[in-house]
Amino acid sequence: KKIVEVDDLSVRFDITGGILNRTIARVHAVENVSFHIRERETLALVGESGCGKSTIGKALLGLVPWDGSIRVDGVQTRGRSRAMMHPVLRDIQMVFQDPGASMDARMTVGEQVIEPMRVHGLARGSELQDRAEWLFKRVGLSPDMLSRYPHEFSGGQRQRVCIARALSLSPKVIVADESVSALDVSVQAQVLDLLQELQEEDGLSYLFISHDMAVIDRVADRVMVMRLGQVMEEGPRDAVLRDP
Ligand code: ADP
Ligand code: ADP
């Protein structure tokens, strides 16, 4: 079953400048890109820096204005802005490279895991706390760490918190944007194992953005290679990576 279906996705950024703040240039970050991701599948997105990988991830989450068609589990999103994408926003969650940057240093990690569930009305009162504890156990953290602040965690632990937060809304798809790139190799392996375990348990699909071929080789079912905003090549991992 296809969970994500993207057709003719394009993203352009207008660069403004000068004293009149007029558009002085336009960047075609992503041009007519089409792909799909099946249930329980990991599609890896590779290509040199600036080729549009992150922009595709952000378009799926409605974080940048886009053109084209994005369908998630058969639901066509109605428009290019975040508000218009409301029907699919719970189904796609993102885990970023630097977990510190997406966390609030003044809030306990427990509050940050609970926040999206509260906003989406998924649980209330003591249910929220129970669910946060359950999520922490799932990602390999002790529930009594919920009352601590981000700076008390190691990089790998912070990434686990972000994964718990992403899972809190029971998404179908996780966009992992360089999610293990900042971690030591041994910690990387642990986080990748966790992501794989969660995929098997929940039937998750991943859009896995990475520049690290060893990581791609380990996680990807299929690989999509990009260059200057366009798809160069797409296919099963071994066909793409072992291509002479
Ligand atoms: P990658 O993730 O492959 O490194 P990005 O998706 O971050 O590439 O960027 C693709 C292109 O779009 C780059 O040329 C980048 O500079 C440009 N870009 C990304 N975000 C913006 C933005 N908010 N405004 C203007 N240009 C942007
Ligand atoms: P990545 O390669 O992981 O996307 P970057 O350092 O390229 O990270 O981009 C960091 C942030 O800056 C992103 O949110 C991206 O959209 C934005 N950005 C990238 N290029 C530009 C640009 N030329 N103008 C404005 N914002 C940009």
PDB file of C-alpha atoms and ligand atoms in Angstrom:
ATOM      1  CA  LYS A   1       0.000   0.000   0.000  1.00  0.00           C
ATOM      2  CA  LYS A   2       1.302   3.455  -0.935  1.00  0.00           C
ATOM      3  CA  ILE A   3       1.243   5.751   2.093  1.00  0.00           C
ATOM      4  CA  VAL A   4       2.869   8.802   0.523  1.00  0.00           C
ATOM      5  CA  GLU A   5       2.267   9.754  -3.111  1.00  0.00           C
ATOM      6  CA  VAL A   6       3.968  12.879  -4.388  1.00  0.00           C
ATOM      7  CA  ASP A   7       3.419  14.112  -7.939  1.00  0.00           C
ATOM      8  CA  ASP A   8       5.133  17.006  -9.661  1.00  0.00           C
ATOM      9  CA  LEU A   9       6.241  18.653  -6.451  1.00  0.00           C
ATOM     10  CA  SER A  10       7.924  22.016  -6.972  1.00  0.00           C
ATOM     11  CA  VAL A  11       9.204  24.518  -4.437  1.00  0.00           C
ATOM     12  CA  ARG A  12      10.485  27.970  -5.323  1.00  0.00           C
ATOM     13  CA  PHE A  13      11.933  30.557  -2.986  1.00  0.00           C
ATOM     14  CA  ASP A  14      11.856  34.218  -3.862  1.00  0.00           C
ATOM     15  CA  ILE A  15      14.937  36.041  -2.674  1.00  0.00           C
ATOM     16  CA  THR A  16      14.146  39.655  -1.833  1.00  0.00           C
ATOM     17  CA  GLY A  17      16.544  42.482  -1.327  1.00  0.00           C
ATOM     18  CA  GLY A  18      17.478  46.080  -1.990  1.00  0.00           C
ATOM     19  CA  ILE A  19      15.910  49.082  -0.326  1.00  0.00           C
ATOM     20  CA  LEU A  20      12.540  48.317  -1.960  1.00  0.00           C
ATOM     21  CA  ASN A  21      12.712  44.691  -0.803  1.00  0.00           C
ATOM     22  CA  ARG A  22      11.774  43.469  -4.254  1.00  0.00           C
ATOM     23  CA  THR A  23      12.251  39.969  -5.560  1.00  0.00           C
ATOM     24  CA  ILE A  24      15.759  39.913  -6.954  1.00  0.00           C
ATOM     25  CA  ALA A  25      16.111  36.215  -7.619  1.00  0.00           C
ATOM     26  CA  ARG A  26      14.162  33.012  -7.508  1.00  0.00           C
ATOM     27  CA  VAL A  27      15.595  29.696  -6.340  1.00  0.00           C
ATOM     28  CA  HIS A  28      14.055  26.555  -7.832  1.00  0.00           C
ATOM     29  CA  ALA A  29      14.829  24.381  -4.839  1.00  0.00           C
ATOM     30  CA  VAL A  30      12.672  21.442  -6.018  1.00  0.00           C
ATOM     31  CA  GLU A  31      11.435  20.942  -9.590  1.00  0.00           C
ATOM     32  CA  ASN A  32       8.723  18.485 -10.643  1.00  0.00           C
ATOM     33  CA  VAL A  33       9.695  15.710  -8.269  1.00  0.00           C
ATOM     34  CA  SER A  34       7.491  12.582  -8.062  1.00  0.00           C
ATOM     35  CA  PHE A  35       7.877   9.601  -5.747  1.00  0.00           C
ATOM     36  CA  HIS A  36       5.972   7.286  -3.431  1.00  0.00           C
ATOM     37  CA  ILE A  37       6.637   5.494  -0.150  1.00  0.00           C
ATOM     38  CA  ARG A  38       4.878   2.263   0.778  1.00  0.00           C
ATOM     39  CA  GLU A  39       3.787   1.084   4.203  1.00  0.00           C
ATOM     40  CA  ARG A  40       6.789  -0.095   6.319  1.00  0.00           C
ATOM     41  CA  GLU A  41       9.171   1.183   3.682  1.00  0.00           C
ATOM     42  CA  THR A  42      12.201   3.431   4.022  1.00  0.00           C
ATOM     43  CA  LEU A  43      12.907   5.720   1.085  1.00  0.00           C
ATOM     44  CA  ALA A  44      16.322   7.332   1.411  1.00  0.00           C
ATOM     45  CA  LEU A  45      16.879  10.738  -0.119  1.00  0.00           C
ATOM     46  CA  VAL A  46      20.490  11.441  -1.064  1.00  0.00           C
ATOM     47  CA  GLY A  47      22.423  14.079  -2.977  1.00  0.00           C
ATOM     48  CA  GLU A  48      24.904  16.846  -2.362  1.00  0.00           C
ATOM     49  CA  SER A  49      24.211  19.713   0.004  1.00  0.00           C
ATOM     50  CA  GLY A  50      21.688  22.187  -1.416  1.00  0.00           C
ATOM     51  CA  CYS A  51      20.052  19.763  -3.881  1.00  0.00           C
ATOM     52  CA  GLY A  52      16.629  20.124  -2.216  1.00  0.00           C
ATOM     53  CA  LYS A  53      16.390  17.180   0.201  1.00  0.00           C
ATOM     54  CA  SER A  54      15.314  19.136   3.286  1.00  0.00           C
ATOM     55  CA  THR A  55      12.954  21.228   1.204  1.00  0.00           C
ATOM     56  CA  ILE A  56      11.066  18.093   0.127  1.00  0.00           C
ATOM     57  CA  GLY A  57      10.754  17.045   3.780  1.00  0.00           C
ATOM     58  CA  LYS A  58       9.507  20.495   4.725  1.00  0.00           C
ATOM     59  CA  ALA A  59       6.967  20.529   1.884  1.00  0.00           C
ATOM     60  CA  LEU A  60       5.488  17.259   3.189  1.00  0.00           C
ATOM     61  CA  LEU A  61       4.972  18.975   6.543  1.00  0.00           C
ATOM     62  CA  GLY A  62       3.635  22.181   5.024  1.00  0.00           C
ATOM     63  CA  LEU A  63       6.619  24.164   6.309  1.00  0.00           C
ATOM     64  CA  VAL A  64       7.322  25.688   2.889  1.00  0.00           C
ATOM     65  CA  PRO A  65       4.811  26.692   0.174  1.00  0.00           C
ATOM     66  CA  TRP A  66       4.740  24.121  -2.602  1.00  0.00           C
ATOM     67  CA  ASP A  67       3.023  23.258  -5.892  1.00  0.00           C
ATOM     68  CA  GLY A  68       1.934  19.852  -7.122  1.00  0.00           C
ATOM     69  CA  SER A  69       0.136  17.031  -5.404  1.00  0.00           C
ATOM     70  CA  ILE A  70       0.819  15.349  -2.060  1.00  0.00           C
ATOM     71  CA  ARG A  71      -1.356  12.434  -0.947  1.00  0.00           C
ATOM     72  CA  VAL A  72      -0.967  10.753   2.434  1.00  0.00           C
ATOM     73  CA  ASP A  73      -2.721   7.415   2.930  1.00  0.00           C
ATOM     74  CA  GLY A  74      -5.052   8.328   0.069  1.00  0.00           C
ATOM     75  CA  VAL A  75      -5.932  11.753   1.461  1.00  0.00           C
ATOM     76  CA  GLN A  76      -5.194  14.527  -0.981  1.00  0.00           C
ATOM     77  CA  THR A  77      -3.974  17.647   0.747  1.00  0.00           C
ATOM     78  CA  ARG A  78      -6.026  20.605  -0.265  1.00  0.00           C
ATOM     79  CA  GLY A  79      -3.397  23.232  -0.667  1.00  0.00           C
ATOM     80  CA  ARG A  80       0.087  24.432  -0.339  1.00  0.00           C
ATOM     81  CA  SER A  81       0.076  26.035   3.100  1.00  0.00           C
ATOM     82  CA  ARG A  82       0.278  24.471   6.526  1.00  0.00           C
ATOM     83  CA  ALA A  83      -3.286  25.417   7.475  1.00  0.00           C
ATOM     84  CA  MET A  84      -4.650  23.882   4.273  1.00  0.00           C
ATOM     85  CA  MET A  85      -2.742  20.680   4.928  1.00  0.00           C
ATOM     86  CA  HIS A  86      -4.520  20.112   8.214  1.00  0.00           C
ATOM     87  CA  PRO A  87      -5.975  16.685   7.287  1.00  0.00           C
ATOM     88  CA  VAL A  88      -2.540  15.093   6.970  1.00  0.00           C
ATOM     89  CA  LEU A  89      -0.471  17.007   9.486  1.00  0.00           C
ATOM     90  CA  ARG A  90      -0.832  14.450  12.248  1.00  0.00           C
ATOM     91  CA  ASP A  91       0.160  11.629   9.933  1.00  0.00           C
ATOM     92  CA  ILE A  92       3.599  13.036   9.106  1.00  0.00           C
ATOM     93  CA  GLN A  93       6.113  13.974  11.768  1.00  0.00           C
ATOM     94  CA  MET A  94       9.705  15.125  11.439  1.00  0.00           C
ATOM     95  CA  VAL A  95      12.858  14.305  13.404  1.00  0.00           C
ATOM     96  CA  PHE A  96      15.599  16.847  12.760  1.00  0.00           C
ATOM     97  CA  GLN A  97      19.384  16.667  12.810  1.00  0.00           C
ATOM     98  CA  ASP A  98      19.900  18.793  15.868  1.00  0.00           C
ATOM     99  CA  PRO A  99      17.392  17.720  18.495  1.00  0.00           C
ATOM    100  CA  GLY A 100      18.452  20.632  20.699  1.00  0.00           C
ATOM    101  CA  ALA A 101      17.298  23.175  18.127  1.00  0.00           C
ATOM    102  CA  SER A 102      13.753  21.810  17.999  1.00  0.00           C
ATOM    103  CA  MET A 103      13.412  21.734  21.783  1.00  0.00           C
ATOM    104  CA  ASP A 104      12.557  24.457  24.250  1.00  0.00           C
ATOM    105  CA  ALA A 105      15.348  24.736  26.836  1.00  0.00           C
ATOM    106  CA  ARG A 106      12.927  26.146  29.444  1.00  0.00           C
ATOM    107  CA  MET A 107      10.408  23.310  29.279  1.00  0.00           C
ATOM    108  CA  THR A 108      10.873  19.832  30.743  1.00  0.00           C
ATOM    109  CA  VAL A 109      11.130  17.127  28.103  1.00  0.00           C
ATOM    110  CA  GLY A 110       7.889  15.669  29.484  1.00  0.00           C
ATOM    111  CA  GLU A 111       6.032  18.909  28.773  1.00  0.00           C
ATOM    112  CA  GLN A 112       7.429  18.865  25.243  1.00  0.00           C
ATOM    113  CA  VAL A 113       6.276  15.319  24.605  1.00  0.00           C
ATOM    114  CA  ILE A 114       2.826  16.095  26.014  1.00  0.00           C
ATOM    115  CA  GLU A 115       2.344  19.381  24.130  1.00  0.00           C
ATOM    116  CA  PRO A 116       1.428  17.968  20.668  1.00  0.00           C
ATOM    117  CA  MET A 117      -1.017  15.486  22.231  1.00  0.00           C
ATOM    118  CA  ARG A 118      -2.680  18.317  24.138  1.00  0.00           C
ATOM    119  CA  VAL A 119      -2.873  20.534  21.046  1.00  0.00           C
ATOM    120  CA  HIS A 120      -4.438  17.737  18.991  1.00  0.00           C
ATOM    121  CA  GLY A 121      -6.781  16.764  21.834  1.00  0.00           C
ATOM    122  CA  LEU A 122      -5.466  13.203  21.834  1.00  0.00           C
ATOM    123  CA  ALA A 123      -5.481  12.760  25.570  1.00  0.00           C
ATOM    124  CA  ARG A 124      -6.074  14.808  28.702  1.00  0.00           C
ATOM    125  CA  GLY A 125      -5.207  14.968  32.372  1.00  0.00           C
ATOM    126  CA  SER A 126      -3.452  11.909  33.746  1.00  0.00           C
ATOM    127  CA  GLU A 127      -3.796  10.116  30.392  1.00  0.00           C
ATOM    128  CA  LEU A 128      -1.230  12.550  29.003  1.00  0.00           C
ATOM    129  CA  GLN A 129       1.290  11.659  31.687  1.00  0.00           C
ATOM    130  CA  ASP A 130       0.611   7.916  31.277  1.00  0.00           C
ATOM    131  CA  ARG A 131       1.066   8.137  27.539  1.00  0.00           C
ATOM    132  CA  ALA A 132       4.268  10.171  27.884  1.00  0.00           C
ATOM    133  CA  GLU A 133       5.664   7.511  30.249  1.00  0.00           C
ATOM    134  CA  TRP A 134       4.725   4.764  27.797  1.00  0.00           C
ATOM    135  CA  LEU A 135       6.365   6.671  24.918  1.00  0.00           C
ATOM    136  CA  PHE A 136       9.547   7.165  26.956  1.00  0.00           C
ATOM    137  CA  LYS A 137       9.762   3.443  27.658  1.00  0.00           C
ATOM    138  CA  ARG A 138       9.258   2.699  23.969  1.00  0.00           C
ATOM    139  CA  VAL A 139      12.232   4.841  22.978  1.00  0.00           C
ATOM    140  CA  GLY A 140      14.428   3.393  25.727  1.00  0.00           C
ATOM    141  CA  LEU A 141      14.317   6.242  28.242  1.00  0.00           C
ATOM    142  CA  SER A 142      13.391   5.958  31.891  1.00  0.00           C
ATOM    143  CA  PRO A 143       9.979   7.552  32.618  1.00  0.00           C
ATOM    144  CA  ASP A 144      11.422   9.427  35.595  1.00  0.00           C
ATOM    145  CA  MET A 145      13.480  11.476  33.133  1.00  0.00           C
ATOM    146  CA  LEU A 146      10.271  13.184  31.945  1.00  0.00           C
ATOM    147  CA  SER A 147      10.688  15.901  34.576  1.00  0.00           C
ATOM    148  CA  ARG A 148      14.193  16.842  33.422  1.00  0.00           C
ATOM    149  CA  TYR A 149      15.308  19.613  31.065  1.00  0.00           C
ATOM    150  CA  PRO A 150      16.922  19.118  27.612  1.00  0.00           C
ATOM    151  CA  HIS A 151      20.435  20.136  28.763  1.00  0.00           C
ATOM    152  CA  GLU A 152      20.495  17.188  31.173  1.00  0.00           C
ATOM    153  CA  PHE A 153      20.392  14.757  28.234  1.00  0.00           C
ATOM    154  CA  SER A 154      23.108  13.471  25.926  1.00  0.00           C
ATOM    155  CA  GLY A 155      22.759  13.971  22.163  1.00  0.00           C
ATOM    156  CA  GLY A 156      21.493  10.430  21.651  1.00  0.00           C
ATOM    157  CA  GLN A 157      19.009  10.754  24.519  1.00  0.00           C
ATOM    158  CA  ARG A 158      17.743  14.070  23.147  1.00  0.00           C
ATOM    159  CA  GLN A 159      17.171  12.398  19.782  1.00  0.00           C
ATOM    160  CA  ARG A 160      15.172   9.701  21.599  1.00  0.00           C
ATOM    161  CA  VAL A 161      13.041  12.432  23.187  1.00  0.00           C
ATOM    162  CA  CYS A 162      12.377  13.890  19.728  1.00  0.00           C
ATOM    163  CA  ILE A 163      11.418  10.441  18.444  1.00  0.00           C
ATOM    164  CA  ALA A 164       9.033  10.014  21.396  1.00  0.00           C
ATOM    165  CA  ARG A 165       7.506  13.401  20.608  1.00  0.00           C
ATOM    166  CA  ALA A 166       7.128  12.479  16.924  1.00  0.00           C
ATOM    167  CA  LEU A 167       5.475   9.174  17.890  1.00  0.00           C
ATOM    168  CA  SER A 168       3.065  10.838  20.321  1.00  0.00           C
ATOM    169  CA  LEU A 169       0.587  11.562  17.519  1.00  0.00           C
ATOM    170  CA  SER A 170       0.783   8.007  16.096  1.00  0.00           C
ATOM    171  CA  PRO A 171       2.011   9.146  12.677  1.00  0.00           C
ATOM    172  CA  LYS A 172       2.137   6.959   9.594  1.00  0.00           C
ATOM    173  CA  VAL A 173       5.236   8.637   8.204  1.00  0.00           C
ATOM    174  CA  ILE A 174       8.364  10.046   9.799  1.00  0.00           C
ATOM    175  CA  VAL A 175      10.662  12.372   7.909  1.00  0.00           C
ATOM    176  CA  ALA A 176      14.133  11.838   9.390  1.00  0.00           C
ATOM    177  CA  ASP A 177      16.293  14.753   8.233  1.00  0.00           C
ATOM    178  CA  GLU A 178      19.922  13.880   9.017  1.00  0.00           C
ATOM    179  CA  SER A 179      18.562  12.532  12.300  1.00  0.00           C
ATOM    180  CA  VAL A 180      21.664  10.581  13.274  1.00  0.00           C
ATOM    181  CA  SER A 181      24.316  12.687  11.513  1.00  0.00           C
ATOM    182  CA  ALA A 182      25.355  14.590  14.622  1.00  0.00           C
ATOM    183  CA  LEU A 183      25.724  11.465  16.782  1.00  0.00           C
ATOM    184  CA  ASP A 184      28.785   9.282  17.514  1.00  0.00           C
ATOM    185  CA  VAL A 185      28.832   6.144  15.402  1.00  0.00           C
ATOM    186  CA  SER A 186      27.973   3.813  18.310  1.00  0.00           C
ATOM    187  CA  VAL A 187      25.064   6.026  19.389  1.00  0.00           C
ATOM    188  CA  GLN A 188      24.002   6.280  15.733  1.00  0.00           C
ATOM    189  CA  ALA A 189      23.672   2.510  15.555  1.00  0.00           C
ATOM    190  CA  GLN A 190      21.460   2.461  18.660  1.00  0.00           C
ATOM    191  CA  VAL A 191      19.140   5.146  17.313  1.00  0.00           C
ATOM    192  CA  LEU A 192      18.944   3.408  13.912  1.00  0.00           C
ATOM    193  CA  ASP A 193      18.061   0.140  15.669  1.00  0.00           C
ATOM    194  CA  LEU A 194      15.320   1.952  17.562  1.00  0.00           C
ATOM    195  CA  LEU A 195      13.899   3.485  14.363  1.00  0.00           C
ATOM    196  CA  GLN A 196      13.879   0.056  12.727  1.00  0.00           C
ATOM    197  CA  GLU A 197      12.186  -1.547  15.733  1.00  0.00           C
ATOM    198  CA  LEU A 198       9.478   1.133  15.730  1.00  0.00           C
ATOM    199  CA  GLN A 199       8.986   0.635  12.003  1.00  0.00           C
ATOM    200  CA  GLU A 200       8.316  -3.056  12.494  1.00  0.00           C
ATOM    201  CA  GLU A 201       6.001  -2.514  15.463  1.00  0.00           C
ATOM    202  CA  ASP A 202       3.964   0.382  14.065  1.00  0.00           C
ATOM    203  CA  GLY A 203       4.253  -0.206  10.325  1.00  0.00           C
ATOM    204  CA  LEU A 204       5.862   3.227   9.931  1.00  0.00           C
ATOM    205  CA  SER A 205       7.160   4.596   6.648  1.00  0.00           C
ATOM    206  CA  TYR A 206      10.322   6.719   6.618  1.00  0.00           C
ATOM    207  CA  LEU A 207      11.589   9.411   4.336  1.00  0.00           C
ATOM    208  CA  PHE A 208      15.208   9.205   5.392  1.00  0.00           C
ATOM    209  CA  ILE A 209      17.386  12.154   4.424  1.00  0.00           C
ATOM    210  CA  SER A 210      21.094  11.541   4.825  1.00  0.00           C
ATOM    211  CA  HIS A 211      24.471  12.233   3.249  1.00  0.00           C
ATOM    212  CA  ASP A 212      26.031   9.181   4.929  1.00  0.00           C
ATOM    213  CA  MET A 213      26.197   6.213   2.537  1.00  0.00           C
ATOM    214  CA  ALA A 214      26.925   3.695   5.307  1.00  0.00           C
ATOM    215  CA  VAL A 215      23.737   4.787   7.074  1.00  0.00           C
ATOM    216  CA  ILE A 216      21.732   4.706   3.820  1.00  0.00           C
ATOM    217  CA  ASP A 217      23.023   1.237   3.006  1.00  0.00           C
ATOM    218  CA  ARG A 218      21.833   0.046   6.393  1.00  0.00           C
ATOM    219  CA  VAL A 219      18.328   1.543   6.480  1.00  0.00           C
ATOM    220  CA  ALA A 220      17.069   2.099   2.931  1.00  0.00           C
ATOM    221  CA  ASP A 221      14.683  -0.112   0.981  1.00  0.00           C
ATOM    222  CA  ARG A 222      14.790   2.269  -1.958  1.00  0.00           C
ATOM    223  CA  VAL A 223      17.055   5.205  -2.743  1.00  0.00           C
ATOM    224  CA  MET A 224      16.263   8.427  -4.584  1.00  0.00           C
ATOM    225  CA  VAL A 225      19.233  10.443  -5.810  1.00  0.00           C
ATOM    226  CA  MET A 226      18.762  14.181  -6.322  1.00  0.00           C
ATOM    227  CA  ARG A 227      20.764  16.847  -8.074  1.00  0.00           C
ATOM    228  CA  LEU A 228      19.931  20.550  -8.345  1.00  0.00           C
ATOM    229  CA  GLY A 229      16.320  20.056  -7.282  1.00  0.00           C
ATOM    230  CA  GLN A 230      15.591  17.156  -9.623  1.00  0.00           C
ATOM    231  CA  VAL A 231      15.515  13.373  -9.355  1.00  0.00           C
ATOM    232  CA  MET A 232      18.531  11.784 -11.057  1.00  0.00           C
ATOM    233  CA  GLU A 233      17.839   8.182 -10.224  1.00  0.00           C
ATOM    234  CA  GLU A 234      15.437   6.137  -8.108  1.00  0.00           C
ATOM    235  CA  GLY A 235      15.270   2.426  -7.378  1.00  0.00           C
ATOM    236  CA  PRO A 236      15.886  -0.454  -4.961  1.00  0.00           C
ATOM    237  CA  ARG A 237      18.846   0.144  -2.633  1.00  0.00           C
ATOM    238  CA  ASP A 238      21.198  -2.419  -4.120  1.00  0.00           C
ATOM    239  CA  ALA A 239      20.458  -1.383  -7.689  1.00  0.00           C
ATOM    240  CA  VAL A 240      21.238   2.269  -6.913  1.00  0.00           C
ATOM    241  CA  LEU A 241      24.138   1.891  -4.467  1.00  0.00           C
ATOM    242  CA  ARG A 242      25.980  -0.936  -6.265  1.00  0.00           C
ATOM    243  CA  ASP A 243      25.452   0.613  -9.702  1.00  0.00           C
ATOM    244  CA  PRO A 244      28.887   0.479 -11.393  1.00  0.00           C
TER     245      PRO A 244
HETATM  246  P1  ADP B   1      19.619  20.028   1.068  1.00  0.00           P
HETATM  247  O1  ADP B   1      18.705  19.613   2.147  1.00  0.00           O
HETATM  248  O2  ADP B   1      19.709  19.028  -0.045  1.00  0.00           O
HETATM  249  O3  ADP B   1      20.973  20.408   1.579  1.00  0.00           O
HETATM  250  P2  ADP B   1      17.866  22.299   0.863  1.00  0.00           P
HETATM  251  O4  ADP B   1      16.566  21.661   0.600  1.00  0.00           O
HETATM  252  O5  ADP B   1      18.166  22.763   2.250  1.00  0.00           O
HETATM  253  O6  ADP B   1      19.021  21.324   0.351  1.00  0.00           O
HETATM  254  O7  ADP B   1      18.045  23.548  -0.103  1.00  0.00           O
HETATM  255  C1  ADP B   1      17.773  23.493  -1.501  1.00  0.00           C
HETATM  256  C2  ADP B   1      18.028  24.856  -2.124  1.00  0.00           C
HETATM  257  O8  ADP B   1      17.026  25.769  -1.698  1.00  0.00           O
HETATM  258  C3  ADP B   1      19.353  25.480  -1.746  1.00  0.00           C
HETATM  259  O9  ADP B   1      19.801  26.194  -2.851  1.00  0.00           O
HETATM  260  C4  ADP B   1      18.980  26.404  -0.597  1.00  0.00           C
HETATM  261  O10 ADP B   1      19.884  27.456  -0.471  1.00  0.00           O
HETATM  262  C5  ADP B   1      17.614  26.878  -1.019  1.00  0.00           C
HETATM  263  N1  ADP B   1      16.742  27.238   0.127  1.00  0.00           N
HETATM  264  C6  ADP B   1      16.341  26.396   1.116  1.00  0.00           C
HETATM  265  N2  ADP B   1      15.535  27.034   1.978  1.00  0.00           N
HETATM  266  C7  ADP B   1      15.443  28.315   1.524  1.00  0.00           C
HETATM  267  C8  ADP B   1      14.757  29.484   1.976  1.00  0.00           C
HETATM  268  N3  ADP B   1      13.990  29.458   3.077  1.00  0.00           N
HETATM  269  N4  ADP B   1      14.891  30.609   1.254  1.00  0.00           N
HETATM  270  C9  ADP B   1      15.645  30.640   0.141  1.00  0.00           C
HETATM  271  N5  ADP B   1      16.308  29.582  -0.343  1.00  0.00           N
HETATM  272  C10 ADP B   1      16.217  28.434   0.322  1.00  0.00           C
HETATM  273  P1  ADP B   2      20.017  21.790   5.568  1.00  0.00           P
HETATM  274  O1  ADP B   2      21.071  21.604   4.500  1.00  0.00           O
HETATM  275  O2  ADP B   2      20.042  20.730   6.608  1.00  0.00           O
HETATM  276  O3  ADP B   2      18.673  22.076   5.011  1.00  0.00           O
HETATM  277  P2  ADP B   2      20.823  24.527   5.875  1.00  0.00           P
HETATM  278  O4  ADP B   2      21.897  24.995   6.805  1.00  0.00           O
HETATM  279  O5  ADP B   2      21.047  24.484   4.403  1.00  0.00           O
HETATM  280  O6  ADP B   2      20.405  23.090   6.402  1.00  0.00           O
HETATM  281  O7  ADP B   2      19.505  25.384   6.116  1.00  0.00           O
HETATM  282  C1  ADP B   2      19.081  25.741   7.396  1.00  0.00           C
HETATM  283  C2  ADP B   2      17.822  26.584   7.284  1.00  0.00           C
HETATM  284  O8  ADP B   2      18.034  27.749   6.488  1.00  0.00           O
HETATM  285  C3  ADP B   2      16.682  25.831   6.610  1.00  0.00           C
HETATM  286  O9  ADP B   2      15.488  26.102   7.299  1.00  0.00           O
HETATM  287  C4  ADP B   2      16.616  26.375   5.197  1.00  0.00           C
HETATM  288  O10 ADP B   2      15.280  26.371   4.706  1.00  0.00           O
HETATM  289  C5  ADP B   2      17.121  27.794   5.382  1.00  0.00           C
HETATM  290  N1  ADP B   2      17.864  28.236   4.205  1.00  0.00           N
HETATM  291  C6  ADP B   2      18.747  27.522   3.485  1.00  0.00           C
HETATM  292  N2  ADP B   2      19.234  28.233   2.446  1.00  0.00           N
HETATM  293  C7  ADP B   2      18.666  29.456   2.562  1.00  0.00           C
HETATM  294  C8  ADP B   2      18.772  30.662   1.804  1.00  0.00           C
HETATM  295  N3  ADP B   2      19.537  30.755   0.713  1.00  0.00           N
HETATM  296  N4  ADP B   2      18.034  31.726   2.195  1.00  0.00           N
HETATM  297  C9  ADP B   2      17.239  31.625   3.260  1.00  0.00           C
HETATM  298  N5  ADP B   2      17.098  30.530   4.026  1.00  0.00           N
HETATM  299  C10 ADP B   2      17.803  29.466   3.670  1.00  0.00           C
END
